GROMACS .gro file of C-alpha atoms in nm:
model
  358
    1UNK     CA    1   0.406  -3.033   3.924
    2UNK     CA    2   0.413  -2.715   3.750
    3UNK     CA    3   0.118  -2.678   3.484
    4UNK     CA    4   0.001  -2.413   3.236
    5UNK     CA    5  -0.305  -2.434   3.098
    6UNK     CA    6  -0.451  -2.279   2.775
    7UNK     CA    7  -0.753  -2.235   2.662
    8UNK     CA    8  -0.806  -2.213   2.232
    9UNK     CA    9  -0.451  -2.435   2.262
   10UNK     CA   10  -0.508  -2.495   1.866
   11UNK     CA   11  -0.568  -2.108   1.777
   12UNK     CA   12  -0.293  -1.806   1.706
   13UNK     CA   13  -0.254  -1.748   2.047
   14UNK     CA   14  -0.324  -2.043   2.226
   15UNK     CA   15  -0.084  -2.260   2.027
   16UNK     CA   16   0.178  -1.939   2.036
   17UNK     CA   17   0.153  -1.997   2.389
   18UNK     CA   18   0.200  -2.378   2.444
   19UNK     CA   19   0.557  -2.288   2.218
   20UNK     CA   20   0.606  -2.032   2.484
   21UNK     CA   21   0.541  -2.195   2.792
   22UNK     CA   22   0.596  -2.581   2.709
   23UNK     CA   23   1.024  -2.573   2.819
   24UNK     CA   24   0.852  -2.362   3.150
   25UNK     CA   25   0.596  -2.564   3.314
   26UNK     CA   26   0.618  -3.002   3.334
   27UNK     CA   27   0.307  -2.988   3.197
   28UNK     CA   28   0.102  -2.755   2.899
   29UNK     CA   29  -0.222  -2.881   2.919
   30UNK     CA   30  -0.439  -2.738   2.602
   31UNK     CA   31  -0.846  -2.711   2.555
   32UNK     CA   32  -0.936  -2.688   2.253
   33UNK     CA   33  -1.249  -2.872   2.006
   34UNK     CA   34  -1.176  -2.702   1.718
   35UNK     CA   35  -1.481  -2.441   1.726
   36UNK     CA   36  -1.298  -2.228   1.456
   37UNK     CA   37  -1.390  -2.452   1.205
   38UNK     CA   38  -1.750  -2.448   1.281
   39UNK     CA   39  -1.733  -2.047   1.272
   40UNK     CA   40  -1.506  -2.020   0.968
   41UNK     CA   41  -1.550  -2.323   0.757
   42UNK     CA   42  -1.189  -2.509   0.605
   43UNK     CA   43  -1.012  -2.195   0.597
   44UNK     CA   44  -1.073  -2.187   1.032
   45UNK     CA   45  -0.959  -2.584   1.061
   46UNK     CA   46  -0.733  -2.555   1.299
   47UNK     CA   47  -0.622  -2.936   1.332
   48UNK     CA   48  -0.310  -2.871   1.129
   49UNK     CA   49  -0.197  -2.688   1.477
   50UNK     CA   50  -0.306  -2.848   1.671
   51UNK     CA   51  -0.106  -3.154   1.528
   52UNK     CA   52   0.210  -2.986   1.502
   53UNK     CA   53   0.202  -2.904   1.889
   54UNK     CA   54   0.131  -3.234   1.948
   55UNK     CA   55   0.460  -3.360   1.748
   56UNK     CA   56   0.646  -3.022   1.872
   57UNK     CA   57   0.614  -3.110   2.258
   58UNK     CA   58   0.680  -3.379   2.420
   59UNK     CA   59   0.503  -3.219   2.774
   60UNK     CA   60   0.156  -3.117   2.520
   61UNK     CA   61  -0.192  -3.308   2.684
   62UNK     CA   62  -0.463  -3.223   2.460
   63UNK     CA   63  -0.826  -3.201   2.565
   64UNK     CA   64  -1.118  -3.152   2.276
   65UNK     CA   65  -1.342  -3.023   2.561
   66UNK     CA   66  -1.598  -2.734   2.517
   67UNK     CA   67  -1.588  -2.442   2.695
   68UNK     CA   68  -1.933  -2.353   2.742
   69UNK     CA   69  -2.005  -2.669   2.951
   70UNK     CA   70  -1.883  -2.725   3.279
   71UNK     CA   71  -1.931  -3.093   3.300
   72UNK     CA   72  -1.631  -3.082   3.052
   73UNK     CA   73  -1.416  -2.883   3.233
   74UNK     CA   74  -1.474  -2.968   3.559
   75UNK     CA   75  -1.301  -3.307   3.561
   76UNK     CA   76  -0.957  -3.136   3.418
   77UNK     CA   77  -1.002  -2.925   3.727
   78UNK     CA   78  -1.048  -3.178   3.948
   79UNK     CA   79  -0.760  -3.382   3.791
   80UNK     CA   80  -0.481  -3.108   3.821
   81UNK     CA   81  -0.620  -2.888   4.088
   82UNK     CA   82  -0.359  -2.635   4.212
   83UNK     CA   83  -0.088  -2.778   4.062
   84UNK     CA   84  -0.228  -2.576   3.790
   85UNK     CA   85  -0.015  -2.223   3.809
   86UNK     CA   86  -0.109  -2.030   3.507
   87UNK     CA   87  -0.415  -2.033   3.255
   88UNK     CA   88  -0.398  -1.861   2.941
   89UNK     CA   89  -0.800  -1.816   2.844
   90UNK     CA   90  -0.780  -1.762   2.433
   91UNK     CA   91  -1.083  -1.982   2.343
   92UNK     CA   92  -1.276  -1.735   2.167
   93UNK     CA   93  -1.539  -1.688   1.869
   94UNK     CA   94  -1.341  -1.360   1.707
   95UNK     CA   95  -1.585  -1.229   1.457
   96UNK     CA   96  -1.812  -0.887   1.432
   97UNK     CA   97  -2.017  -1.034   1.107
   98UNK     CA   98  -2.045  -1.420   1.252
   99UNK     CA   99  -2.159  -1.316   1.588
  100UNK     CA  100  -2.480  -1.120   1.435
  101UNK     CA  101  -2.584  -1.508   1.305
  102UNK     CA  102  -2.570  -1.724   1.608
  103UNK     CA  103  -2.558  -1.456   1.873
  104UNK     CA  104  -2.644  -1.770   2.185
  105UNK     CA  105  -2.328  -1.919   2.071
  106UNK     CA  106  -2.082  -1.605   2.051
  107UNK     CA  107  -2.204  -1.517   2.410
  108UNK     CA  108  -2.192  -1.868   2.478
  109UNK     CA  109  -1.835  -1.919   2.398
  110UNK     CA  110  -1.741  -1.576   2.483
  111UNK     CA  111  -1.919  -1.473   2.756
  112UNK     CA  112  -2.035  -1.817   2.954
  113UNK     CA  113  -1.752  -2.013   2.852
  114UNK     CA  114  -1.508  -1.737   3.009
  115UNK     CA  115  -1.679  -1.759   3.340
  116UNK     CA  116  -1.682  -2.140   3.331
  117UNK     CA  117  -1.317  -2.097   3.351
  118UNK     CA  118  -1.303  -1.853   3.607
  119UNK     CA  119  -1.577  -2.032   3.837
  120UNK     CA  120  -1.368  -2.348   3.765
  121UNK     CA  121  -1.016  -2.134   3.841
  122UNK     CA  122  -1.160  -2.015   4.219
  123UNK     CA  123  -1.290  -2.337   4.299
  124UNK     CA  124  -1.016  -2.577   4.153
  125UNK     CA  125  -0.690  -2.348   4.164
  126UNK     CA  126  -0.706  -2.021   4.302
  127UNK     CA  127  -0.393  -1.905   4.340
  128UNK     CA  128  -0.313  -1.918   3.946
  129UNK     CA  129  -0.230  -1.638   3.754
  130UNK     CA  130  -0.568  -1.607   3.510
  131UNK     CA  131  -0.496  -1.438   3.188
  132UNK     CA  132  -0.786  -1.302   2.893
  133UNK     CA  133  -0.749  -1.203   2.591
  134UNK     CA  134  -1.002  -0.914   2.549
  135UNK     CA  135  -0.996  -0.682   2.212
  136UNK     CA  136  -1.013  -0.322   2.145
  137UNK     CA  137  -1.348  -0.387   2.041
  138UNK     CA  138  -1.478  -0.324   2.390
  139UNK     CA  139  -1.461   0.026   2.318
  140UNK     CA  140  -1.714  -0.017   2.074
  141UNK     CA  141  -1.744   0.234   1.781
  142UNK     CA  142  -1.645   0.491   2.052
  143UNK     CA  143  -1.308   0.545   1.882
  144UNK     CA  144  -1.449   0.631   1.535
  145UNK     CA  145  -1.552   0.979   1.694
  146UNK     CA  146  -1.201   1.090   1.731
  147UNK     CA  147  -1.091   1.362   1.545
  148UNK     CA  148  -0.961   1.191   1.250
  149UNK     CA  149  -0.764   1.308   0.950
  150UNK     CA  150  -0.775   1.151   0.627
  151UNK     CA  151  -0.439   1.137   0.454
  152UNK     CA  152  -0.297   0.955   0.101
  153UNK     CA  153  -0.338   0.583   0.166
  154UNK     CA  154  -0.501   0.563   0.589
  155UNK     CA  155  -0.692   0.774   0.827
  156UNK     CA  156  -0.484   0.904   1.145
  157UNK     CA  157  -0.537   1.097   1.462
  158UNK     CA  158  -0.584   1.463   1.466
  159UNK     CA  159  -0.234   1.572   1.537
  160UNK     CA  160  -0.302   1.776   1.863
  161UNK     CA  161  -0.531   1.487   2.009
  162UNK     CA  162  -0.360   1.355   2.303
  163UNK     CA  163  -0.406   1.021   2.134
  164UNK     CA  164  -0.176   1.115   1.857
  165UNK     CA  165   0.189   1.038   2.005
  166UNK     CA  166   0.120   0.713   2.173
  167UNK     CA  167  -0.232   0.587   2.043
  168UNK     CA  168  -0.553   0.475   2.273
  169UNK     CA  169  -0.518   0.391   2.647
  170UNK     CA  170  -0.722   0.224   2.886
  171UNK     CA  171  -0.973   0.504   2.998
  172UNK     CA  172  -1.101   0.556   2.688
  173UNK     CA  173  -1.495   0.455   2.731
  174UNK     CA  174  -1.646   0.120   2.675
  175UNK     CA  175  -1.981   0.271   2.736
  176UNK     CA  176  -2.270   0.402   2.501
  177UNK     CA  177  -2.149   0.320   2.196
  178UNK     CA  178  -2.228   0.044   1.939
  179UNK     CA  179  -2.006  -0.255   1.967
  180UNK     CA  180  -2.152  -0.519   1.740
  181UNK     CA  181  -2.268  -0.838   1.933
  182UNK     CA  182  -1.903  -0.988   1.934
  183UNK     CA  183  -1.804  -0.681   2.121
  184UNK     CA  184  -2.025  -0.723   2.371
  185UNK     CA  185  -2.023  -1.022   2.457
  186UNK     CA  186  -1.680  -0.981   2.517
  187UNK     CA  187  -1.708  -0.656   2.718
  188UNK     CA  188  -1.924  -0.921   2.940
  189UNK     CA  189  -1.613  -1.146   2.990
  190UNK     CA  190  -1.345  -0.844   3.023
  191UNK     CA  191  -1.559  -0.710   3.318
  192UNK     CA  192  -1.569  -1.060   3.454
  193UNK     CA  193  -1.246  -1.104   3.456
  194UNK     CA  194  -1.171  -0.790   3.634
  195UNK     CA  195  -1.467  -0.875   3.876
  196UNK     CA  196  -1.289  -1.231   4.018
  197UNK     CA  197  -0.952  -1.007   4.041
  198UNK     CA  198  -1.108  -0.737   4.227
  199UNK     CA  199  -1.373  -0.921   4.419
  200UNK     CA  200  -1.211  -1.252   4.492
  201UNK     CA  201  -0.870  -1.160   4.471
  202UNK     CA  202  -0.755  -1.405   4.219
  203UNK     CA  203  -0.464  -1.269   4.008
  204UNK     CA  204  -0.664  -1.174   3.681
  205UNK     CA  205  -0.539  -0.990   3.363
  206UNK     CA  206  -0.717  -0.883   3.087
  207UNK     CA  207  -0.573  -0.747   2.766
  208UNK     CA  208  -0.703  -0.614   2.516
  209UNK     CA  209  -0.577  -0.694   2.160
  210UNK     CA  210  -0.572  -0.488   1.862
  211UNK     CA  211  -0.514  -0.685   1.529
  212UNK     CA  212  -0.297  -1.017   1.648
  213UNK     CA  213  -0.118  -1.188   1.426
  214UNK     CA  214   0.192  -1.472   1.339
  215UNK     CA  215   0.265  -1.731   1.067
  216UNK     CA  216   0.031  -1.978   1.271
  217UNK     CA  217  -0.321  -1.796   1.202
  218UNK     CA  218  -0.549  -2.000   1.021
  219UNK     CA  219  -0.705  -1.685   0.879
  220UNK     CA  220  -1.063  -1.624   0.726
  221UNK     CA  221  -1.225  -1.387   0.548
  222UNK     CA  222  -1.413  -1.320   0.835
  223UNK     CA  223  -1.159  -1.286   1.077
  224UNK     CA  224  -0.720  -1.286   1.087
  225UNK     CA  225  -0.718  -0.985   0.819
  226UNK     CA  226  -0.342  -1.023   0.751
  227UNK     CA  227  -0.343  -1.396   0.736
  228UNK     CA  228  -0.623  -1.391   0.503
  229UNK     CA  229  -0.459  -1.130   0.308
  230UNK     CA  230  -0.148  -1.257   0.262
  231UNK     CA  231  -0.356  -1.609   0.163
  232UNK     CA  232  -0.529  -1.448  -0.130
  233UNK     CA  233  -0.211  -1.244  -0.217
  234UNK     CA  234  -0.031  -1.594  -0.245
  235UNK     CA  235  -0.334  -1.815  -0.374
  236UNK     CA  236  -0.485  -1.528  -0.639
  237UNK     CA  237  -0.790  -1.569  -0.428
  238UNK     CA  238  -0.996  -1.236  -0.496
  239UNK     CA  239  -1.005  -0.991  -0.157
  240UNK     CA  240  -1.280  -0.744  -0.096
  241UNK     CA  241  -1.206  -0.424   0.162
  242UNK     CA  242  -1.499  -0.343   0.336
  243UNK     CA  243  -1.557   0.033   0.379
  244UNK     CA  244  -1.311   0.376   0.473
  245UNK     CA  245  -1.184   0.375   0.109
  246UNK     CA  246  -0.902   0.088   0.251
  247UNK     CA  247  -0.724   0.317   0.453
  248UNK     CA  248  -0.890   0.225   0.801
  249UNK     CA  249  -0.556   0.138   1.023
  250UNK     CA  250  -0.545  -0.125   1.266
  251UNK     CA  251  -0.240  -0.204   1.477
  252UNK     CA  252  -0.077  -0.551   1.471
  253UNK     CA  253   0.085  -0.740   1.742
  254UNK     CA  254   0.285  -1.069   1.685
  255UNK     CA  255   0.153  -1.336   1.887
  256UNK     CA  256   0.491  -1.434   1.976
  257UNK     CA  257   0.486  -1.086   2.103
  258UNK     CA  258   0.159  -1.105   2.334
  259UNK     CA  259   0.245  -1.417   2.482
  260UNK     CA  260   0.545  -1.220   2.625
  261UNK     CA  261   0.351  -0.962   2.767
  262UNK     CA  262   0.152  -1.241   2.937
  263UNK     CA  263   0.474  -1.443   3.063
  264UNK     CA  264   0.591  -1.095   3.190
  265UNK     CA  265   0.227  -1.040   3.410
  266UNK     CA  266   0.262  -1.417   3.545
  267UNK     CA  267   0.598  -1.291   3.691
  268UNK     CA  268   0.451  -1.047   3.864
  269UNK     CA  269   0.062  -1.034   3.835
  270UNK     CA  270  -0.166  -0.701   3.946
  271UNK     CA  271  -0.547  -0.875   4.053
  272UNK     CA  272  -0.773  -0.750   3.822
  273UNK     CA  273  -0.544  -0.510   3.576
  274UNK     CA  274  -0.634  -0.443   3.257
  275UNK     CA  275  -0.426  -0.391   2.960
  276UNK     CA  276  -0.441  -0.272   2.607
  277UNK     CA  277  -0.232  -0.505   2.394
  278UNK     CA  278  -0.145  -0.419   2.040
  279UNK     CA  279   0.154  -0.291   1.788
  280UNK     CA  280   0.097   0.040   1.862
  281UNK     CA  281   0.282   0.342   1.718
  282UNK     CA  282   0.600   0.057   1.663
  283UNK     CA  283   0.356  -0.175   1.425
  284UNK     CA  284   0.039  -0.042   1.240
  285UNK     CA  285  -0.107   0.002   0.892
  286UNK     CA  286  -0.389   0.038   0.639
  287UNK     CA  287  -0.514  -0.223   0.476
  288UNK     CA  288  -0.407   0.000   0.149
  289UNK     CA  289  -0.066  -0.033   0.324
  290UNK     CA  290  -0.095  -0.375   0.444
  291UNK     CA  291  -0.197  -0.469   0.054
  292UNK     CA  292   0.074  -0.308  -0.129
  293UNK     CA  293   0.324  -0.515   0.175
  294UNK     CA  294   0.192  -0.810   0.100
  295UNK     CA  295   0.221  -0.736  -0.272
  296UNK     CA  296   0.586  -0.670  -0.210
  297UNK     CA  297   0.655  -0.965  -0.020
  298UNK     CA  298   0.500  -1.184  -0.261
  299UNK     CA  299   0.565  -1.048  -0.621
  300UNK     CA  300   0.212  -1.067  -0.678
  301UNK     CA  301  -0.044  -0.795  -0.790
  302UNK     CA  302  -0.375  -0.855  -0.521
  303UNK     CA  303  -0.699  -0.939  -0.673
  304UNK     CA  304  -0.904  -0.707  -0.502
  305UNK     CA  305  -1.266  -0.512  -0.478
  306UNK     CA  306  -1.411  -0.253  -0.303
  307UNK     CA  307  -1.754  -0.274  -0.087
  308UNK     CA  308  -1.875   0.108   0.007
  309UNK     CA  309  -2.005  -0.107   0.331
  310UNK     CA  310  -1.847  -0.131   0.636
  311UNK     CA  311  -1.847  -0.395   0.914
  312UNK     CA  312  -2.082  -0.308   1.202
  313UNK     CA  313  -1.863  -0.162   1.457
  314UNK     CA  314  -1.572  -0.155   1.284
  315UNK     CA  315  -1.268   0.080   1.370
  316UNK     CA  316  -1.195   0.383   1.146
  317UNK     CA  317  -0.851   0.416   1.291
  318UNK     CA  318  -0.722   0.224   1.618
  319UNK     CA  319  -0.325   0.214   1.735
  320UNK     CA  320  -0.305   0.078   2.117
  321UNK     CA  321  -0.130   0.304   2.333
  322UNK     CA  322   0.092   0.044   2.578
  323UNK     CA  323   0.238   0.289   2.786
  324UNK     CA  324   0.064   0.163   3.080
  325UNK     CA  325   0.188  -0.261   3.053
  326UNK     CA  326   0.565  -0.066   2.946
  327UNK     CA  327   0.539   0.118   3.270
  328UNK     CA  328   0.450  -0.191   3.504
  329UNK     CA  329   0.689  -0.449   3.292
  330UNK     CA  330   0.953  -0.236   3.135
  331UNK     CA  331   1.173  -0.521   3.057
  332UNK     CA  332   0.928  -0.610   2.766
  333UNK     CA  333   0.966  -0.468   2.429
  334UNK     CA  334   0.820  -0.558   2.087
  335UNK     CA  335   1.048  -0.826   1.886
  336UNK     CA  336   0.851  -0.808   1.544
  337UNK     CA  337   0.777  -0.554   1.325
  338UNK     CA  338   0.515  -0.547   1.061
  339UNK     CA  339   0.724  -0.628   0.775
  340UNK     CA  340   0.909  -0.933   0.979
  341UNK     CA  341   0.542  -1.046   1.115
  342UNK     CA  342   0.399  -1.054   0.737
  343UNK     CA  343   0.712  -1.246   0.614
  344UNK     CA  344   0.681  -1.508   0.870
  345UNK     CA  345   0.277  -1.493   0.773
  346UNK     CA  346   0.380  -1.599   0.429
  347UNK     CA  347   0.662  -1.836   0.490
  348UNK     CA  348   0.403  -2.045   0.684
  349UNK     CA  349   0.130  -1.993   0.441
  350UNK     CA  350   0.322  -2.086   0.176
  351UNK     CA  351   0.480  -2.404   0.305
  352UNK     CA  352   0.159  -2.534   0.426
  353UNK     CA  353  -0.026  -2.476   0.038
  354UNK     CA  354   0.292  -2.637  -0.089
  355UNK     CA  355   0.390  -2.315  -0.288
  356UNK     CA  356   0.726  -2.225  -0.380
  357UNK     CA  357   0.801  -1.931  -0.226
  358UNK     CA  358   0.958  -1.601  -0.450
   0.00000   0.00000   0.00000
């Protein structure tokens, strides 16, 4: 048999994934116990996903097994053993503020739980392709000492940086800089997962994500930004931007988008390569921007505040420069642009509240 395995099967990416992969493998087998909700409360209940994968595809085994014990995973290892061709690790806790609270269980899930799946990858089924999905928040705060510019509604590059026609590539520095306790526990599992590529010579990816995003986010305030926008743009539920006057810009990447990018490196995989993964220059905005888009798309005015506070950490101004993945896959492209992605957000969002849509 041919099996794919994904880790966080019930999340964005993981359950993007299963979609992707389940008419490509015999078998999708998905981890996931539902964690989000724990981190996130009702608005990070991912069940409703997890359910419609289940009734989507027919090939779907679900697991509810935790990540951060082995004695969980190690009998699904031992079960499917090499048969097991590609793993998809997207199990995550995703949030700067909620990782400052419990900060044994963000590294736990993060950090311990990624090198359960390695360990269990070497010893169970070496020869699959291992892919991570890392963040641009392993470069800490490091980007917020670029040269920025602050314009009408975002912040952008100095025009002359070298950053400025293609955005931030992978040899910009992960070291000293501040990069809240999410970051670095995931800096801890993106080195990692280089490590097993480069030292064991298992055929490891990382990428790192900027904003990702698709109608199957079960955004919080705490984490999804645009899902959680376009939920209190829809709902009337009141918003609050946090810091940079609203016009911090992060880039956003459908998930239908990244998966790609990851079927593209299974093709062909490069031990231990790293990646940054994001809209880039082709999909990006403020959250001023992203507001008055999601204002359009819905016909409603956004309740909204202002906190003079930022998040720990957080990026002033971040576009992923992907000229690197381009170079080594050209056949992939981007599919969905901002405006597309935040439809699609709001389609879903709106059929799942029951609310007629404009």
């Amino acid at each position: 048999m041919n099996i794919a395995l994904v880790t966080g099967s019930a999340g964005l990416i993981g359950s993007e994934s299963v979609a992707f992969l389940a008419d490509k493998f015999d078998l999708v087998i998905g981890i996931d116990n539902n964690l989000r909700q724990y981190f996130f409360g009702a608005d990070g209940n991912t069940e409703w996903n997890r359910n419609r994968i289940e009734e989507a595809f027919g090939n779907y085994k679900h697991y509810a097994a935790d990540i951060r014990e082995v004695s969980q995973l190690e009998p699904i290892f031992k079960e499917y053993g090499t048969d097991i061709k590609m793993i998809i690790h997207a199990a995550a806790q995703p949030s700067h503020d909620w990782a400052a609270r419990e900060p044994f269980t963000d590294f736990g899930v993060n950090a311990v739980g990624t090198l359960n799946m390695l360990e269990m990858t070497r010893l169970h089924a070496p020869e699959a392709v291992f892919i991570f999905t890392s963040t641009n928040k392993v470069y800490g705060d490091n980007p917020n000492y670029l040269p920025l510019v602050e314009l009408e509604t975002r912040w952008e590059i100095d025009e002359n940086h070298p950053y400025f026609t293609n955005g931030i590539d992978e040899n910009h520095s992960i070291d000293h800089t501040k990069h809240s306790i999410f970051g670095a526990s995931k800096v801890a599992a993106d080195i990692m997962v280089q490590e097993y590529g480069r030292y064991f010579g298992m055929k490891t990816g990382v990428f790192r994500g900027g904003c990702l995003t698709g109608p199957n986010h079960s955004g919080a305030q705490l984490h999804g930004f645009l899902a959680y926008l376009m939920k209190c743009a829809i709902t009337g539920t009141h918003y609050t931007i946090f810091g940079y006057k609203g016009k911090q810009v992060r880039d956003n990447i459908h998930s239908h988008d990244l998966v790609n990018m990851f079927w593209h490196f299974y093709q062909n995989p490069r031990p231990g390569e790293v990646y940054n993964a994001g809209g880039g220059r082709f999909a990006n905005c403020s959250m001023l921007e992203a507001i008055a888009l999601c204002e359009q798309i819905t016909g409603n005015k956004l309740s909204y505040s202002y906190s003079e506070t930022n998040r720990i950490g957080d990026h002033i101004w971040y576009v992923s420069d992907l000229s690197k993945f381009k170079s080594h896959y050209p056949d992939w492209n981007w599919e969905y642009g901002l405006t597309e992605t935040l439809t699609q957000i709001h389609d879903g969002i709106a059929s799942r509240l029951g609310v007629k849509t404009v």
